[in-house]
CSV table of C-alpha atoms in Angstrom, one decimal:
chain,number,residue,atom,x,y,z
A,460,MET,CA,171.8,124.9,106.5
A,461,SER,CA,170.8,124.4,102.9
A,462,SER,CA,171.5,121.1,101.2
A,463,SER,CA,171.6,122.7,97.8
A,464,PRO,CA,175.1,123.1,96.3
A,465,PRO,CA,176.1,126.7,95.5
A,466,GLY,CA,176.4,127.8,91.9
A,467,VAL,CA,174.7,129.9,89.4
A,468,THR,CA,172.5,127.0,88.3
A,469,ASN,CA,170.7,127.2,91.7
A,470,PRO,CA,167.4,128.9,90.9
A,471,MET,CA,167.5,130.9,94.1
A,472,LEU,CA,171.0,132.2,93.6
A,473,TYR,CA,170.4,133.2,90.0
A,474,ASP,CA,166.7,133.7,89.2
A,475,ALA,CA,166.3,135.1,85.7
A,476,ILE,CA,162.7,135.9,86.3
A,477,PRO,CA,162.2,139.7,87.1
A,478,GLU,CA,160.3,140.1,90.3
A,479,GLY,CA,156.6,140.3,89.8
A,480,SER,CA,156.6,139.0,86.2
A,481,GLY,CA,156.9,135.2,86.6
A,482,THR,CA,154.4,132.6,85.3
A,483,THR,CA,153.4,129.4,87.1
A,484,THR,CA,152.4,125.9,86.0
A,485,LYS,CA,150.0,123.9,88.1
A,486,ARG,CA,150.9,120.3,86.9
A,487,ASN,CA,153.3,119.5,89.7
A,488,GLN,CA,151.0,120.9,92.4
A,489,PHE,CA,148.3,118.5,91.3
A,490,ILE,CA,150.8,115.6,91.1
A,491,ALA,CA,152.1,116.4,94.6
A,492,ALA,CA,148.5,116.6,96.0
A,493,LEU,CA,147.7,113.3,94.4
A,494,GLY,CA,150.8,111.7,96.0
A,495,ILE,CA,150.2,113.2,99.4
A,496,CYS,CA,146.6,112.1,99.3
A,497,MET,CA,147.6,108.4,99.1
A,498,ALA,CA,147.4,109.0,102.9
A,499,ALA,CA,143.8,110.0,102.5
A,500,VAL,CA,143.0,107.0,100.3
A,501,SER,CA,144.5,104.8,103.1
A,502,GLY,CA,142.3,106.6,105.6
A,503,GLY,CA,139.2,106.1,103.5
A,504,THR,CA,139.8,102.4,103.2
A,505,ALA,CA,140.2,102.3,107.0
A,506,LEU,CA,137.0,104.3,107.5
A,507,ALA,CA,134.7,102.2,105.4
A,508,TRP,CA,136.4,98.8,106.0
A,509,THR,CA,133.8,97.8,108.7
A,510,SER,CA,130.9,98.1,106.3
A,511,PRO,CA,131.5,94.9,104.3
A,512,VAL,CA,133.8,93.1,106.9
A,513,LEU,CA,131.4,93.2,109.8
A,514,ALA,CA,128.8,91.5,107.6
A,515,GLN,CA,131.2,88.7,107.1
A,516,LEU,CA,132.2,88.3,110.8
A,517,THR,CA,129.1,89.2,112.7
A,518,PRO,CA,126.1,86.7,112.4
A,519,THR,CA,122.8,88.4,112.4
A,520,ASN,CA,121.5,85.6,114.6
A,521,GLU,CA,124.4,84.8,116.8
A,522,SER,CA,123.0,81.3,117.6
A,523,ASP,CA,123.2,80.4,113.9
A,524,THR,CA,126.8,80.4,112.7
A,525,SER,CA,126.6,77.7,110.1
A,526,ALA,CA,126.9,80.2,107.2
A,527,PHE,CA,130.2,81.4,108.7
A,528,GLU,CA,132.0,78.1,108.8
A,529,GLY,CA,135.7,78.4,107.8
A,530,GLU,CA,136.2,81.8,109.5
A,531,ARG,CA,139.1,81.9,112.0
A,532,PHE,CA,136.7,83.6,114.5
A,533,LEU,CA,133.4,85.5,114.7
A,534,LEU,CA,132.5,88.7,116.5
A,535,THR,CA,129.5,89.5,118.7
A,536,SER,CA,127.5,92.6,117.9
A,537,ASP,CA,129.1,94.5,120.7
A,538,GLU,CA,132.6,93.5,119.5
A,539,GLY,CA,131.7,94.6,116.0
A,540,THR,CA,130.8,98.1,117.2
A,541,TRP,CA,134.1,98.3,119.0
A,542,VAL,CA,136.0,97.2,115.9
A,543,GLY,CA,134.3,100.2,114.2
A,544,SER,CA,134.8,102.6,117.0
A,545,PHE,CA,138.5,101.9,117.8
A,546,LEU,CA,139.6,103.7,114.6
A,547,ALA,CA,138.2,107.0,116.0
A,548,VAL,CA,140.0,106.4,119.3
A,549,GLY,CA,143.3,105.9,117.5
A,550,ALA,CA,142.7,109.0,115.3
A,551,PHE,CA,142.1,111.1,118.4
A,552,PHE,CA,145.5,110.1,119.8
A,553,GLY,CA,147.3,110.3,116.4
A,554,ALA,CA,146.4,113.9,115.6
A,555,LEU,CA,148.5,115.9,118.2
A,556,PRO,CA,151.8,113.9,117.7
A,557,ALA,CA,151.4,114.3,113.9
A,558,GLY,CA,151.2,118.1,114.3
A,559,PHE,CA,154.2,118.0,116.6
A,560,LEU,CA,156.2,115.9,114.1
A,561,ALA,CA,155.2,118.2,111.2
A,562,GLU,CA,157.0,121.0,113.0
A,563,LYS,CA,160.0,119.0,114.0
A,564,ILE,CA,160.9,116.9,111.0
A,565,GLY,CA,158.8,118.5,108.3
A,566,ARG,CA,155.5,117.8,106.5
A,567,LYS,CA,157.2,115.5,103.9
A,568,TYR,CA,158.8,113.1,106.3
A,569,THR,CA,155.8,113.1,108.7
A,570,THR,CA,153.5,112.2,105.8
A,571,MET,CA,155.9,109.4,104.7
A,572,SER,CA,156.2,108.1,108.3
A,573,LEU,CA,152.4,107.6,108.4
A,574,ALA,CA,152.8,104.7,106.0
A,575,ILE,CA,154.4,102.7,108.9
A,576,PRO,CA,151.4,102.5,111.2
A,577,TYR,CA,149.1,101.9,108.2
A,578,LEU,CA,151.2,98.8,107.2
A,579,VAL,CA,151.5,97.5,110.7
A,580,SER,CA,147.8,97.8,111.3
A,581,TRP,CA,147.0,95.9,108.0
A,582,ALA,CA,149.4,93.2,109.0
A,583,LEU,CA,147.7,92.8,112.4
A,584,ILE,CA,144.3,92.7,110.7
A,585,ILE,CA,145.4,90.2,107.9
A,586,PHE,CA,146.8,87.8,110.5
A,587,ALA,CA,144.2,88.4,113.2
A,588,SER,CA,143.0,85.3,115.0
A,589,ASN,CA,140.7,87.0,117.5
A,590,ALA,CA,138.9,90.2,118.3
A,591,GLY,CA,141.8,91.6,120.3
A,592,MET,CA,144.1,91.6,117.2
A,593,LEU,CA,141.4,93.5,115.2
A,594,TYR,CA,141.1,96.0,118.1
A,595,ALA,CA,144.8,96.6,118.0
A,596,GLY,CA,144.9,96.9,114.2
A,597,ARG,CA,142.0,99.3,114.2
A,598,LEU,CA,143.5,101.4,116.9
A,599,ILE,CA,146.9,101.7,115.1
A,600,ILE,CA,145.2,102.4,111.8
A,601,GLY,CA,143.3,105.1,113.5
A,602,ILE,CA,146.5,106.7,114.7
A,603,ALA,CA,147.7,106.9,111.1
A,604,THR,CA,144.3,108.2,109.8
A,605,GLY,CA,144.3,110.9,112.5
A,606,GLY,CA,147.8,112.0,111.6
A,607,SER,CA,146.9,112.0,107.9
A,608,CYS,CA,143.9,114.4,108.6
A,609,VAL,CA,146.4,116.9,110.2
A,610,VAL,CA,149.4,116.7,107.9
A,611,ALA,CA,147.9,116.2,104.4
A,612,PRO,CA,145.6,119.3,104.4
A,613,MET,CA,148.4,121.4,106.0
A,614,PHE,CA,150.9,120.3,103.3
A,615,ILE,CA,148.5,120.9,100.5
A,616,SER,CA,147.5,124.4,101.7
A,617,GLU,CA,151.2,125.3,101.9
A,618,ILE,CA,152.2,124.2,98.3
A,619,ALA,CA,149.1,125.5,96.4
A,620,GLU,CA,148.8,128.8,94.7
A,621,THR,CA,146.0,131.0,95.9
A,622,SER,CA,144.1,130.5,92.6
A,623,ILE,CA,143.8,126.7,93.0
A,624,ARG,CA,144.1,126.4,96.8
A,625,GLY,CA,140.4,125.4,97.0
A,626,ALA,CA,140.6,122.8,94.3
A,627,LEU,CA,143.7,121.2,95.8
A,628,GLY,CA,142.2,121.5,99.3
A,629,ALA,CA,139.3,119.4,98.1
A,630,PHE,CA,141.7,116.6,97.1
A,631,PHE,CA,141.9,115.3,100.7
A,632,GLN,CA,138.2,114.6,101.0
A,633,LEU,CA,138.1,113.4,97.3
A,634,HIS,CA,140.7,110.8,98.1
A,635,LEU,CA,139.0,109.7,101.3
A,636,THR,CA,135.9,109.0,99.1
A,637,VAL,CA,138.1,107.1,96.6
A,638,GLY,CA,139.2,104.9,99.5
A,639,ILE,CA,135.6,104.4,100.7
A,640,LEU,CA,134.5,103.5,97.1
A,641,PHE,CA,137.3,101.0,96.9
A,642,ILE,CA,136.1,99.2,100.0
A,643,TYR,CA,132.4,99.3,98.8
A,644,ALA,CA,133.3,98.0,95.3
A,645,VAL,CA,135.9,95.4,96.3
A,646,GLY,CA,134.8,94.4,99.8
A,647,SER,CA,131.3,93.4,98.8
A,648,TYR,CA,132.7,90.6,96.6
A,649,THR,CA,135.9,89.5,98.3
A,650,HIS,CA,136.9,87.8,101.6
A,651,TRP,CA,137.9,90.3,104.3
A,652,VAL,CA,141.5,89.0,104.5
A,653,THR,CA,141.9,89.5,100.7
A,654,LEU,CA,140.4,93.0,101.0
A,655,SER,CA,142.7,93.9,103.9
A,656,THR,CA,145.7,92.7,101.8
A,657,LEU,CA,144.7,94.9,98.9
A,658,CYS,CA,144.3,97.9,101.2
A,659,ALA,CA,148.0,97.6,102.2
A,660,ILE,CA,149.0,98.7,98.6
A,661,PHE,CA,148.0,102.3,99.3
A,662,PRO,CA,150.5,103.0,102.1
A,663,VAL,CA,153.3,101.6,99.9
A,664,LEU,CA,152.2,104.1,97.1
A,665,LEU,CA,152.3,106.9,99.7
A,666,ILE,CA,156.0,106.1,100.5
A,667,VAL,CA,156.9,106.0,96.8
A,668,ALA,CA,155.0,109.3,96.1
A,669,MET,CA,156.6,111.2,99.0
A,670,LEU,CA,160.1,110.2,97.8
A,671,ILE,CA,159.4,112.4,94.8
A,672,VAL,CA,157.6,115.3,96.3
A,673,PRO,CA,159.8,118.1,97.9
A,674,GLU,CA,159.3,119.5,101.4
A,675,SER,CA,156.8,122.3,102.0
A,676,PRO,CA,158.3,125.7,101.1
A,677,VAL,CA,156.6,127.2,104.2
A,678,TYR,CA,158.3,124.7,106.5
A,679,LEU,CA,161.6,125.3,104.8
A,680,VAL,CA,161.4,129.1,105.2
A,681,LYS,CA,160.3,128.6,108.7
A,682,THR,CA,163.4,126.6,109.5
A,683,GLY,CA,165.8,129.0,107.8
A,684,ARG,CA,166.3,127.0,104.6
A,685,ARG,CA,165.3,129.8,102.2
A,686,ILE,CA,167.4,128.4,99.3
A,687,ASP,CA,165.8,125.0,99.6
A,688,ALA,CA,162.4,126.7,99.8
A,689,GLY,CA,163.1,128.4,96.4
A,690,VAL,CA,164.1,125.1,94.8
A,691,ALA,CA,160.9,123.5,96.1
A,692,LEU,CA,158.8,126.3,94.8
A,693,LYS,CA,160.4,125.9,91.4
A,694,TRP,CA,159.4,122.2,91.5
A,695,PHE,CA,155.8,123.0,92.6
A,696,TRP,CA,155.1,126.1,90.6
A,697,GLY,CA,157.4,125.7,87.5
A,698,ARG,CA,160.8,127.0,86.4
A,699,ASP,CA,159.4,130.4,85.4
A,700,ALA,CA,157.7,131.1,88.8
A,701,ASP,CA,158.6,134.3,90.6
A,702,THR,CA,160.1,132.6,93.6
A,703,GLN,CA,161.4,135.9,95.1
A,704,SER,CA,157.9,137.3,95.5
A,705,ALA,CA,156.5,134.0,96.7
A,706,LEU,CA,159.2,133.6,99.3
A,707,GLN,CA,158.7,137.2,100.5
A,708,THR,CA,155.0,136.5,100.9
A,709,ILE,CA,155.7,133.4,103.0
A,710,GLN,CA,158.3,135.3,105.0
A,711,SER,CA,155.9,138.2,105.6
A,712,ASP,CA,153.2,135.8,106.9
A,713,LEU,CA,155.7,134.1,109.2
A,714,ASP,CA,157.0,137.5,110.5
A,715,ALA,CA,153.4,138.6,111.2
A,716,ALA,CA,152.9,135.5,113.4
A,717,SER,CA,154.4,135.3,116.8
A,718,GLY,CA,156.9,132.5,116.1
A,719,ASN,CA,156.5,129.2,117.8
A,720,ALA,CA,153.0,129.1,119.1
A,721,LYS,CA,151.9,127.9,122.5
A,722,LEU,CA,148.6,126.3,123.3
A,723,SER,CA,147.6,129.5,125.2
A,724,ASP,CA,148.1,131.6,122.0
A,725,LEU,CA,145.1,129.9,120.5
A,726,PHE,CA,142.9,131.3,123.1
A,727,THR,CA,144.5,134.6,124.2
A,728,ASN,CA,144.8,136.0,120.7
A,729,SER,CA,141.4,137.0,119.4
A,730,THR,CA,142.3,136.2,115.7
A,731,ASN,CA,143.7,132.8,116.5
A,732,ARG,CA,140.6,132.1,118.7
A,733,ALA,CA,138.2,133.0,115.9
A,734,ALA,CA,140.1,130.7,113.5
A,735,LEU,CA,140.1,127.8,115.9
A,736,PHE,CA,136.4,128.3,116.9
A,737,ILE,CA,135.3,128.4,113.2
A,738,SER,CA,137.4,125.3,112.5
A,739,LEU,CA,136.0,123.4,115.4
A,740,LEU,CA,132.4,124.3,114.6
A,741,LEU,CA,132.8,123.3,111.0
A,742,MET,CA,134.1,119.9,112.2
A,743,PHE,CA,131.2,119.7,114.6
A,744,PHE,CA,128.6,120.3,111.9
A,745,GLN,CA,130.4,118.0,109.5
A,746,GLN,CA,130.0,115.1,112.0
A,747,PHE,CA,126.5,116.1,113.2
A,748,SER,CA,125.2,115.9,109.7
A,749,GLY,CA,125.3,112.2,110.5
A,750,ILE,CA,127.6,111.5,107.6
A,751,ASN,CA,129.7,108.7,109.3
A,752,ALA,CA,126.5,107.1,110.5
A,753,VAL,CA,125.3,107.0,106.9
A,754,ILE,CA,128.7,105.6,105.7
A,755,PHE,CA,129.1,103.0,108.4
A,756,TYR,CA,125.5,101.8,108.2
A,757,THR,CA,124.8,102.2,104.5
A,758,ALA,CA,123.8,98.6,104.0
A,759,PRO,CA,121.6,98.3,107.2
A,760,ILE,CA,119.8,101.6,106.3
A,761,PHE,CA,118.7,100.2,103.0
A,762,LYS,CA,117.9,96.8,104.4
A,763,SER,CA,115.8,98.3,107.2
A,764,ALA,CA,114.0,100.6,104.8
A,765,GLY,CA,112.9,97.5,102.8
A,766,SER,CA,114.8,98.6,99.7
A,767,THR,CA,114.6,96.0,96.9
A,768,MET,CA,118.1,96.8,95.8
A,769,ASP,CA,121.1,94.7,96.8
A,770,PRO,CA,122.6,96.5,99.8
A,771,ALA,CA,126.1,96.0,98.2
A,772,ILE,CA,124.9,97.8,95.0
A,773,CYS,CA,123.4,100.6,97.1
A,774,SER,CA,126.7,101.1,98.9
A,775,ILE,CA,128.6,101.2,95.6
A,776,VAL,CA,126.1,103.7,94.1
A,777,VAL,CA,126.6,106.0,97.2
A,778,GLY,CA,130.4,105.6,96.9
A,779,VAL,CA,130.4,106.5,93.2
A,780,VAL,CA,128.2,109.6,93.9
A,781,GLN,CA,130.5,110.7,96.7
A,782,VAL,CA,133.6,110.5,94.5
A,783,VAL,CA,132.0,112.2,91.5
A,784,MET,CA,130.5,115.1,93.5
A,785,THR,CA,133.6,115.7,95.6
A,786,LEU,CA,135.5,116.0,92.3
A,787,ALA,CA,132.8,118.5,91.2
A,788,SER,CA,133.4,120.4,94.4
A,789,SER,CA,137.1,120.7,93.6
A,790,VAL,CA,136.1,122.5,90.4
A,791,LEU,CA,133.4,124.7,91.9
A,792,ILE,CA,135.1,125.6,95.2
A,793,ASP,CA,137.4,128.3,93.6
A,794,LYS,CA,134.6,129.6,91.4
A,795,ALA,CA,131.5,129.6,93.6
A,796,GLY,CA,133.3,130.2,96.9
A,797,ARG,CA,133.2,128.4,100.3
A,798,ARG,CA,130.2,129.9,101.9
A,799,ILE,CA,127.6,129.2,99.2
A,800,LEU,CA,128.7,125.6,99.0
A,801,LEU,CA,128.5,125.2,102.8
A,802,LEU,CA,125.1,126.8,102.9
A,803,GLN,CA,123.6,124.6,100.2
A,804,SER,CA,125.2,121.6,101.9
A,805,SER,CA,123.7,122.2,105.3
A,806,PHE,CA,120.2,123.1,104.0
A,807,ILE,CA,119.9,120.2,101.6
A,808,MET,CA,121.3,117.6,104.0
A,809,GLY,CA,118.9,118.8,106.7
A,810,SER,CA,116.0,118.5,104.2
A,811,CYS,CA,117.1,114.9,103.3
A,812,LEU,CA,117.4,113.9,106.9
A,813,VAL,CA,113.9,115.2,107.6
A,814,VAL,CA,112.6,113.2,104.6
A,815,LEU,CA,114.3,110.0,105.8
A,816,GLY,CA,112.8,110.6,109.2
A,817,ILE,CA,109.3,110.9,107.7
A,818,TYR,CA,109.8,107.7,105.7
A,819,PHE,CA,110.8,105.7,108.8
A,820,LYS,CA,108.0,107.2,110.8
A,821,LEU,CA,105.5,106.0,108.2
A,822,GLN,CA,107.1,102.6,108.2
A,823,ASN,CA,107.0,102.4,112.0
A,824,ASP,CA,103.3,103.3,111.9
A,825,LYS,CA,102.7,100.3,109.6
A,826,VAL,CA,101.8,102.6,106.6
A,827,ASP,CA,102.4,100.8,103.3
A,828,VAL,CA,105.5,102.4,101.9
A,829,SER,CA,106.2,99.8,99.2
A,830,ASN,CA,105.4,102.2,96.4
A,831,ILE,CA,108.1,104.7,97.7
A,832,GLY,CA,110.8,102.1,98.4
A,833,TRP,CA,113.1,104.3,96.2
A,834,LEU,CA,112.9,107.2,98.7
A,835,PRO,CA,115.6,106.2,101.1
A,836,LEU,CA,118.1,105.6,98.2
A,837,ALA,CA,117.1,109.0,96.6
A,838,SER,CA,117.4,110.8,99.9
A,839,VAL,CA,120.8,109.3,100.8
A,840,VAL,CA,122.2,109.9,97.3
A,841,LEU,CA,121.1,113.6,97.4
A,842,PHE,CA,122.5,113.8,101.0
A,843,ILE,CA,125.8,112.5,99.7
A,844,ILE,CA,125.8,114.8,96.8
A,845,SER,CA,125.2,117.8,99.0
A,846,PHE,CA,127.8,116.7,101.6
A,847,SER,CA,130.4,116.0,98.9
A,848,LEU,CA,130.0,119.5,97.5
A,849,GLY,CA,130.2,121.3,100.8
A,850,PHE,CA,130.7,119.9,104.3
A,851,GLY,CA,132.8,117.0,103.0
A,852,PRO,CA,135.9,118.8,101.7
A,853,ILE,CA,135.5,122.4,102.9
A,854,PRO,CA,136.1,122.0,106.7
A,855,TRP,CA,139.4,120.2,106.1
A,856,MET,CA,140.4,122.8,103.6
A,857,MET,CA,139.4,125.8,105.7
A,858,MET,CA,141.2,124.4,108.7
A,859,GLY,CA,144.4,125.0,106.7
A,860,GLU,CA,143.2,128.4,105.3
A,861,LEU,CA,142.0,130.1,108.5
A,862,CYS,CA,145.0,129.5,110.7
A,863,ALA,CA,148.2,131.7,110.8
A,864,PRO,CA,151.4,129.8,110.0
A,865,ASP,CA,152.6,129.7,113.6
A,866,ILE,CA,149.4,128.0,115.0
A,867,LYS,CA,148.5,125.9,111.9
A,868,SER,CA,149.9,122.6,113.1
A,869,LEU,CA,148.6,122.9,116.7
A,870,ALA,CA,145.1,124.2,115.7
A,871,SER,CA,144.8,121.6,113.0
A,872,ALA,CA,145.7,118.9,115.5
A,873,LEU,CA,143.1,120.1,117.9
A,874,ALA,CA,140.4,120.3,115.2
A,875,VAL,CA,141.2,116.8,114.0
A,876,MET,CA,141.1,115.5,117.6
A,877,PHE,CA,137.8,117.1,118.1
A,878,ASN,CA,136.5,115.7,114.7
A,879,TRP,CA,137.4,112.2,115.6
A,880,THR,CA,136.0,112.5,119.1
A,881,LEU,CA,132.7,113.3,117.4
A,882,VAL,CA,133.2,110.4,114.9
A,883,PHE,CA,133.5,108.1,117.9
A,884,LEU,CA,130.4,109.5,119.7
A,885,VAL,CA,128.2,109.5,116.5
A,886,THR,CA,129.1,106.0,115.3
A,887,LYS,CA,129.1,104.5,118.8
A,888,SER,CA,125.7,106.1,119.7
A,889,PHE,CA,123.9,105.8,116.3
A,890,GLY,CA,122.7,102.2,117.0
A,891,ILE,CA,121.7,103.2,120.6
A,892,MET,CA,119.8,106.2,119.3
A,893,GLN,CA,117.9,104.1,116.8
A,894,GLU,CA,116.9,101.7,119.6
A,895,LEU,CA,115.9,104.4,122.0
A,896,LEU,CA,114.4,107.1,119.7
A,897,GLY,CA,113.6,105.1,116.6
A,898,SER,CA,115.1,105.8,113.1
A,899,ASP,CA,112.7,108.7,112.5
A,900,TRP,CA,113.8,110.8,115.5
A,901,THR,CA,117.4,109.8,115.0
A,902,PHE,CA,117.4,111.4,111.5
A,903,TRP,CA,115.4,114.4,112.7
A,904,PHE,CA,118.0,114.9,115.5
A,905,PHE,CA,120.8,115.3,112.9
A,906,GLY,CA,118.4,117.3,110.7
A,907,ALA,CA,117.9,119.9,113.5
A,908,TRP,CA,121.6,120.4,113.8
A,909,MET,CA,121.8,121.1,110.1
A,910,ALA,CA,119.2,123.9,110.5
A,911,VAL,CA,121.4,125.4,113.3
A,912,CYS,CA,124.4,125.0,111.0
A,913,THR,CA,122.8,126.9,108.1
A,914,VAL,CA,122.2,129.9,110.4
A,915,TYR,CA,125.8,129.8,111.8
A,916,VAL,CA,127.5,129.6,108.4
A,917,PHE,CA,125.3,132.5,107.1
A,918,ILE,CA,126.2,134.7,110.0
A,919,LYS,CA,129.8,133.8,111.1
A,920,VAL,CA,131.8,131.9,108.5
A,921,PRO,CA,133.9,134.3,106.3
A,922,GLU,CA,134.6,133.8,102.6
A,923,THR,CA,138.2,132.8,102.0
A,924,LYS,CA,138.1,132.3,98.2
A,925,GLY,CA,141.1,134.0,96.5
A,926,LYS,CA,142.4,135.6,99.7
A,927,THR,CA,145.9,135.4,101.0
A,928,ASN,CA,146.7,134.3,104.6
A,929,ALA,CA,147.3,137.9,105.6
A,930,GLN,CA,143.9,139.0,104.2
A,931,ILE,CA,142.1,136.1,106.0
A,932,GLN,CA,143.8,137.0,109.3
A,933,ALA,CA,142.6,140.6,108.8
A,934,ILE,CA,139.0,139.5,108.3
A,935,LEU,CA,139.2,137.3,111.4
A,936,SER,CA,140.6,140.2,113.4
A,937,GLY,CA,137.7,142.4,112.3
A,938,LYS,CA,139.6,144.4,109.8
A,939,LYS,CA,138.2,144.3,106.3
């Protein structure tokens, strides 16, 4: 049943806009995306939190703890890696329930509910007195982060007009990078308890924002609340929007789908299977670019490379570049298209990884590299630029674009679970790979995957710029 009171003032019962002649405004769509993405900022702070904090809690020489006097507790190197890795474990288990809740109680209230585990986790971390409490906090914050990765891109893809769907879709990754930059900038100069307390502000902002933002029109139509969907569209798209045509498009997309999807529908239907397979592989290549290894180990990379720059400053430089270039991607993505940005991303990232490998090879061979100490910084900055323009935002955005409405929540949950499984594997094994293979072969390993990625994107990934869901489904089914 609709919660809207009947009457001629209801924009769905008396819409003065002739069908097909409405005009839209984009302001509230950007405001809504900004509010929803407080979940992404929260996830970004969780993701990068280990970078400055482990330096404060993990002595380099564990027999010398004099510099750490006054801390409640210290961590061993192994405990430190688990503190970093538990987030990915939690994110894996948070994705599927978030997709389920998004279908049961809606995108709005699911997004709002994610603030609860964020706040609980920060409380555990702030009052932690041992490694076990940090493990619990990181596991719970991982659950919230995994849920955010499912619901926020889904919500944004459902409220955005086709003309700005790419720009708004890039907002999720943009705000992840804002959270990461916040940690780099503030965490380098504050105690880890103070940093954690400041991080708890963002889940509170998420709750406030979601009190203002309406429910997704797609979810409302799907649950039979067509009048409420029209009211929501008027809020998102403006009073002069042609809601009748927009609602008919949503209804047609839902009618073309098979209703409530089952897990088997993802594999038995060739179109659904293609959408899922592309989403999974984009997530695979995103993580096997080595991006989270670079983020988690930014300071150690510069230190081991013999950079003369303060590692904290290096991290902040990388964070600023990430934010600025992801913002640039949000502008370019609806102009240049998805494929060209993905192709430049994989090719340039692969090249940067090869250069980093060569640098570390020369260093390991005792070649004097003092005159090219800038090379690791330049390579990582270029790597981050390229990632931020392509493989940072686009896999999250295309996950929402490729899937039909009936399978979107389930497919998104599986893609996010797969992504965070890879995050765990890459971050947990990065240090081991460096010990066994050396820094040179570790970076070349990721560079080789980027070469494979470039070929795959060129051959298999469709362009979705400016296309409706129905058109995208036709492309995936082999119909042009």
